């Protein structure tokens, strides 16, 4: 959580930054290519890494859009993650994939984003992004090549412009029905129909990019089955991260991505065009050497999530969420979700020193505020103001806490109904907020991926015991090393990943 500056606004909104209209539309369509814990993003690989400028692409407009959106993407994902060894590892994989691609003349600028999320995507103009979270999850070069080649597939198939045209048509249809025919209900029906068409269109693109990606890594000499293997692994990791939270209730036909089993099945089918499993290079040992020591989870500049606790050493504050909640630390805010659907956002508030906390809550940024519920009190020696609000089908519990003369933070809890869990979670979380001692702040260190060699007598239990600072360590160990439940530890002499400080 690097940026604690609050941007005011309506708490019932999504609180996400929106870049500027025309350029952002195309950029968003590129980024919409591969969301969730699957291959998220859109396009292309390069022979250059991080700061090196990309060669001029054929389309100057796409180059302009990419250059304009690049700093915003980097900022929203916690900045650039610099690691010479890791960058060299990635550049080698990318260069090999580019040479085997449908357009080897295309050049790209690749950036490793300092984010624990499992994502890869691109912007127009050859800007490719891979998060360190994805690189930490992958187990060999062929899996990373599969991710990159998938994104290249979007580029060579021109999916961005196809999706842009389709999206613009959907907006036009809905506006014609709504504005020209003055029929709001019909407009909503038309828009919903268009969204379903666009979602199906996006799914078709994903499957096409999967097929292109498999073909590319197969031509590059990598294991063509790596794409199916990594898709399955990302599905397992997504389930691990979301365990205990309320799942998305939208119908499957509105999802922009095909279900993981479908993608795995089709990726296997495409890989079989090259032969049976076991063909192609995986390049595991060299890849693992490249990611040894990579930061896993939160970066020190953004604070740390340790189980149910968030602590920020630079800001010197911390709090805990109740059992059953899953914390997610982003560059803008700390988010959490609970088993009953309660959601939490924790961020900063821009208040002048000495301002009234109660007056801030009542200053107009909270829709549906019940002013009779505003109250002030102290928690662990810190001034607090809290209140309740209800707007647009949501119930909110808000708390604002002052630390020192100028630092102010806010908690926003939300649920679709005023459940007992909402109030209980809000009260317990706010009550846990406190200053960290200098000793606590100094002791906080980032978690890292450590590559260790299996020794005689080692077991999954003994390896799990070496994992630190993570939830359900045995589950995570199995996923990080792509060990299926019930299978044993790799043979003596093989290398595995653990998480430690």
PDB file of C-alpha atoms in Angstrom, residues 52-184:
ATOM      1  CA  UNK A  52      15.343   0.174 -22.388  1.00  0.00           C
ATOM      2  CA  UNK A  53      13.257   2.034 -25.011  1.00  0.00           C
ATOM      3  CA  UNK A  54      11.236  -0.022 -27.465  1.00  0.00           C
ATOM      4  CA  UNK A  55      11.903   0.320 -31.181  1.00  0.00           C
ATOM      5  CA  UNK A  56       9.316   2.498 -32.911  1.00  0.00           C
ATOM      6  CA  UNK A  57       6.236   0.415 -33.773  1.00  0.00           C
ATOM      7  CA  UNK A  58       4.444   0.665 -37.085  1.00  0.00           C
ATOM      8  CA  UNK A  59       1.459   2.553 -35.672  1.00  0.00           C
ATOM      9  CA  UNK A  60       2.383   5.921 -34.089  1.00  0.00           C
ATOM     10  CA  UNK A  61      -1.042   6.210 -32.420  1.00  0.00           C
ATOM     11  CA  UNK A  62      -0.558   2.929 -30.606  1.00  0.00           C
ATOM     12  CA  UNK A  63       2.905   4.072 -29.561  1.00  0.00           C
ATOM     13  CA  UNK A  64       1.436   7.284 -28.181  1.00  0.00           C
ATOM     14  CA  UNK A  65      -1.226   5.423 -26.201  1.00  0.00           C
ATOM     15  CA  UNK A  66       1.318   3.004 -24.769  1.00  0.00           C
ATOM     16  CA  UNK A  67       3.735   5.759 -23.778  1.00  0.00           C
ATOM     17  CA  UNK A  68       0.935   7.788 -22.187  1.00  0.00           C
ATOM     18  CA  UNK A  69      -0.459   4.905 -20.147  1.00  0.00           C
ATOM     19  CA  UNK A  70       2.873   3.320 -19.181  1.00  0.00           C
ATOM     20  CA  UNK A  71       3.592   5.513 -16.118  1.00  0.00           C
ATOM     21  CA  UNK A  72       0.051   5.015 -14.847  1.00  0.00           C
ATOM     22  CA  UNK A  73       0.298   1.250 -15.158  1.00  0.00           C
ATOM     23  CA  UNK A  74       3.662   1.214 -13.403  1.00  0.00           C
ATOM     24  CA  UNK A  75       2.350   3.420 -10.594  1.00  0.00           C
ATOM     25  CA  UNK A  76      -0.807   1.353 -10.092  1.00  0.00           C
ATOM     26  CA  UNK A  77       1.238  -1.838  -9.798  1.00  0.00           C
ATOM     27  CA  UNK A  78       3.733  -0.604  -7.212  1.00  0.00           C
ATOM     28  CA  UNK A  79       6.479   0.526  -9.571  1.00  0.00           C
ATOM     29  CA  UNK A  80       9.178  -1.433 -11.383  1.00  0.00           C
ATOM     30  CA  UNK A  81      10.863  -4.420  -9.773  1.00  0.00           C
ATOM     31  CA  UNK A  82      14.580  -4.305 -10.541  1.00  0.00           C
ATOM     32  CA  UNK A  83      16.667  -7.465 -10.353  1.00  0.00           C
ATOM     33  CA  UNK A  84      19.485  -7.930 -12.877  1.00  0.00           C
ATOM     34  CA  UNK A  85      19.488 -11.718 -12.636  1.00  0.00           C
ATOM     35  CA  UNK A  86      15.725 -11.942 -13.023  1.00  0.00           C
ATOM     36  CA  UNK A  87      15.688  -9.491 -15.922  1.00  0.00           C
ATOM     37  CA  UNK A  88      18.352 -11.487 -17.761  1.00  0.00           C
ATOM     38  CA  UNK A  89      16.365 -14.676 -17.187  1.00  0.00           C
ATOM     39  CA  UNK A  90      13.215 -13.086 -18.586  1.00  0.00           C
ATOM     40  CA  UNK A  91      14.996 -11.450 -21.527  1.00  0.00           C
ATOM     41  CA  UNK A  92      16.404 -14.818 -22.615  1.00  0.00           C
ATOM     42  CA  UNK A  93      12.927 -16.386 -22.586  1.00  0.00           C
ATOM     43  CA  UNK A  94      11.348 -13.442 -24.385  1.00  0.00           C
ATOM     44  CA  UNK A  95      13.992 -13.290 -27.090  1.00  0.00           C
ATOM     45  CA  UNK A  96      13.539 -16.974 -27.844  1.00  0.00           C
ATOM     46  CA  UNK A  97       9.750 -16.623 -28.011  1.00  0.00           C
ATOM     47  CA  UNK A  98       9.969 -13.576 -30.284  1.00  0.00           C
ATOM     48  CA  UNK A  99      12.195 -15.424 -32.722  1.00  0.00           C
ATOM     49  CA  UNK A 100       9.591 -18.201 -33.018  1.00  0.00           C
ATOM     50  CA  UNK A 101       6.585 -15.868 -33.179  1.00  0.00           C
ATOM     51  CA  UNK A 102       4.406 -15.087 -36.165  1.00  0.00           C
ATOM     52  CA  UNK A 103       6.089 -11.650 -36.385  1.00  0.00           C
ATOM     53  CA  UNK A 104       9.749 -11.873 -35.313  1.00  0.00           C
ATOM     54  CA  UNK A 105      10.311  -8.256 -36.417  1.00  0.00           C
ATOM     55  CA  UNK A 106       8.024  -6.911 -33.675  1.00  0.00           C
ATOM     56  CA  UNK A 107       9.977  -5.404 -30.772  1.00  0.00           C
ATOM     57  CA  UNK A 108       8.775  -4.773 -27.242  1.00  0.00           C
ATOM     58  CA  UNK A 109       9.701  -3.109 -23.982  1.00  0.00           C
ATOM     59  CA  UNK A 110       9.232  -5.473 -21.063  1.00  0.00           C
ATOM     60  CA  UNK A 111       8.752  -4.327 -17.480  1.00  0.00           C
ATOM     61  CA  UNK A 112       8.658  -6.442 -14.335  1.00  0.00           C
ATOM     62  CA  UNK A 113       5.994  -4.903 -12.100  1.00  0.00           C
ATOM     63  CA  UNK A 114       6.557  -4.808  -8.359  1.00  0.00           C
ATOM     64  CA  UNK A 115       3.281  -6.548  -7.578  1.00  0.00           C
ATOM     65  CA  UNK A 116       2.500  -9.866  -5.866  1.00  0.00           C
ATOM     66  CA  UNK A 117      -0.537 -10.410  -8.100  1.00  0.00           C
ATOM     67  CA  UNK A 118      -0.316 -13.082 -10.801  1.00  0.00           C
ATOM     68  CA  UNK A 119      -0.690 -11.015 -13.970  1.00  0.00           C
ATOM     69  CA  UNK A 120       0.799 -10.362 -17.383  1.00  0.00           C
ATOM     70  CA  UNK A 121      -0.495  -7.854 -19.916  1.00  0.00           C
ATOM     71  CA  UNK A 122       0.566  -5.274 -22.452  1.00  0.00           C
ATOM     72  CA  UNK A 123      -0.198  -1.853 -23.844  1.00  0.00           C
ATOM     73  CA  UNK A 124      -0.226  -0.717 -27.455  1.00  0.00           C
ATOM     74  CA  UNK A 125       3.198   0.148 -28.774  1.00  0.00           C
ATOM     75  CA  UNK A 126       4.990  -2.952 -27.513  1.00  0.00           C
ATOM     76  CA  UNK A 127       4.787  -2.336 -23.755  1.00  0.00           C
ATOM     77  CA  UNK A 128       4.701  -5.742 -22.061  1.00  0.00           C
ATOM     78  CA  UNK A 129       4.272  -6.245 -18.326  1.00  0.00           C
ATOM     79  CA  UNK A 130       4.827  -9.269 -16.105  1.00  0.00           C
ATOM     80  CA  UNK A 131       4.369  -9.138 -12.335  1.00  0.00           C
ATOM     81  CA  UNK A 132       6.918 -10.633  -9.990  1.00  0.00           C
ATOM     82  CA  UNK A 133       4.011 -12.581  -8.510  1.00  0.00           C
ATOM     83  CA  UNK A 134       3.579 -14.467 -11.776  1.00  0.00           C
ATOM     84  CA  UNK A 135       7.315 -15.082 -12.076  1.00  0.00           C
ATOM     85  CA  UNK A 136       7.411 -16.433  -8.518  1.00  0.00           C
ATOM     86  CA  UNK A 137       4.574 -18.860  -9.276  1.00  0.00           C
ATOM     87  CA  UNK A 138       6.080 -20.252 -12.483  1.00  0.00           C
ATOM     88  CA  UNK A 139       8.363 -23.271 -12.160  1.00  0.00           C
ATOM     89  CA  UNK A 140      10.346 -23.191 -15.387  1.00  0.00           C
ATOM     90  CA  UNK A 141      11.162 -21.158 -18.478  1.00  0.00           C
ATOM     91  CA  UNK A 142       8.627 -22.962 -20.651  1.00  0.00           C
ATOM     92  CA  UNK A 143       5.742 -21.792 -18.429  1.00  0.00           C
ATOM     93  CA  UNK A 144       6.845 -18.150 -18.630  1.00  0.00           C
ATOM     94  CA  UNK A 145       7.320 -18.551 -22.378  1.00  0.00           C
ATOM     95  CA  UNK A 146       3.713 -19.767 -22.563  1.00  0.00           C
ATOM     96  CA  UNK A 147       2.493 -16.605 -20.842  1.00  0.00           C
ATOM     97  CA  UNK A 148       4.516 -14.368 -23.124  1.00  0.00           C
ATOM     98  CA  UNK A 149       3.553 -16.237 -26.268  1.00  0.00           C
ATOM     99  CA  UNK A 150      -0.116 -15.979 -25.303  1.00  0.00           C
ATOM    100  CA  UNK A 151       0.227 -12.210 -25.117  1.00  0.00           C
ATOM    101  CA  UNK A 152       2.037 -12.197 -28.449  1.00  0.00           C
ATOM    102  CA  UNK A 153      -0.916 -14.088 -29.874  1.00  0.00           C
ATOM    103  CA  UNK A 154      -3.175 -11.170 -29.013  1.00  0.00           C
ATOM    104  CA  UNK A 155      -0.803  -8.851 -30.849  1.00  0.00           C
ATOM    105  CA  UNK A 156      -0.408 -10.856 -34.024  1.00  0.00           C
ATOM    106  CA  UNK A 157      -4.159 -11.546 -34.202  1.00  0.00           C
ATOM    107  CA  UNK A 158      -4.907  -7.802 -33.788  1.00  0.00           C
ATOM    108  CA  UNK A 159      -7.336  -8.487 -30.959  1.00  0.00           C
ATOM    109  CA  UNK A 160      -7.120  -4.999 -29.497  1.00  0.00           C
ATOM    110  CA  UNK A 161      -8.597  -3.236 -32.503  1.00  0.00           C
ATOM    111  CA  UNK A 162     -11.205  -5.956 -32.980  1.00  0.00           C
ATOM    112  CA  UNK A 163     -12.327  -5.573 -29.391  1.00  0.00           C
ATOM    113  CA  UNK A 164     -12.303  -1.785 -29.608  1.00  0.00           C
ATOM    114  CA  UNK A 165     -14.616  -1.859 -32.623  1.00  0.00           C
ATOM    115  CA  UNK A 166     -16.919  -4.350 -30.913  1.00  0.00           C
ATOM    116  CA  UNK A 167     -17.052  -2.296 -27.704  1.00  0.00           C
ATOM    117  CA  UNK A 168     -17.804   0.920 -29.564  1.00  0.00           C
ATOM    118  CA  UNK A 169     -20.626  -0.829 -31.421  1.00  0.00           C
ATOM    119  CA  UNK A 170     -22.098  -2.021 -28.107  1.00  0.00           C
ATOM    120  CA  UNK A 171     -22.098   1.519 -26.711  1.00  0.00           C
ATOM    121  CA  UNK A 172     -23.634   2.951 -29.874  1.00  0.00           C
ATOM    122  CA  UNK A 173     -26.443   0.381 -29.887  1.00  0.00           C
ATOM    123  CA  UNK A 174     -27.362   1.044 -26.254  1.00  0.00           C
ATOM    124  CA  UNK A 175     -27.251   4.824 -26.685  1.00  0.00           C
ATOM    125  CA  UNK A 176     -29.386   4.759 -29.837  1.00  0.00           C
ATOM    126  CA  UNK A 177     -32.054   2.749 -28.032  1.00  0.00           C
ATOM    127  CA  UNK A 178     -31.874   4.888 -24.896  1.00  0.00           C
ATOM    128  CA  UNK A 179     -31.443   8.373 -26.356  1.00  0.00           C
ATOM    129  CA  UNK A 180     -33.122   8.226 -29.743  1.00  0.00           C
ATOM    130  CA  UNK A 181     -36.024   5.952 -28.839  1.00  0.00           C
ATOM    131  CA  UNK A 182     -36.164   7.364 -25.285  1.00  0.00           C
ATOM    132  CA  UNK A 183     -36.596   3.878 -23.864  1.00  0.00           C
ATOM    133  CA  UNK A 184     -34.317   3.412 -20.864  1.00  0.00           C
TER     134      UNK A 184
END
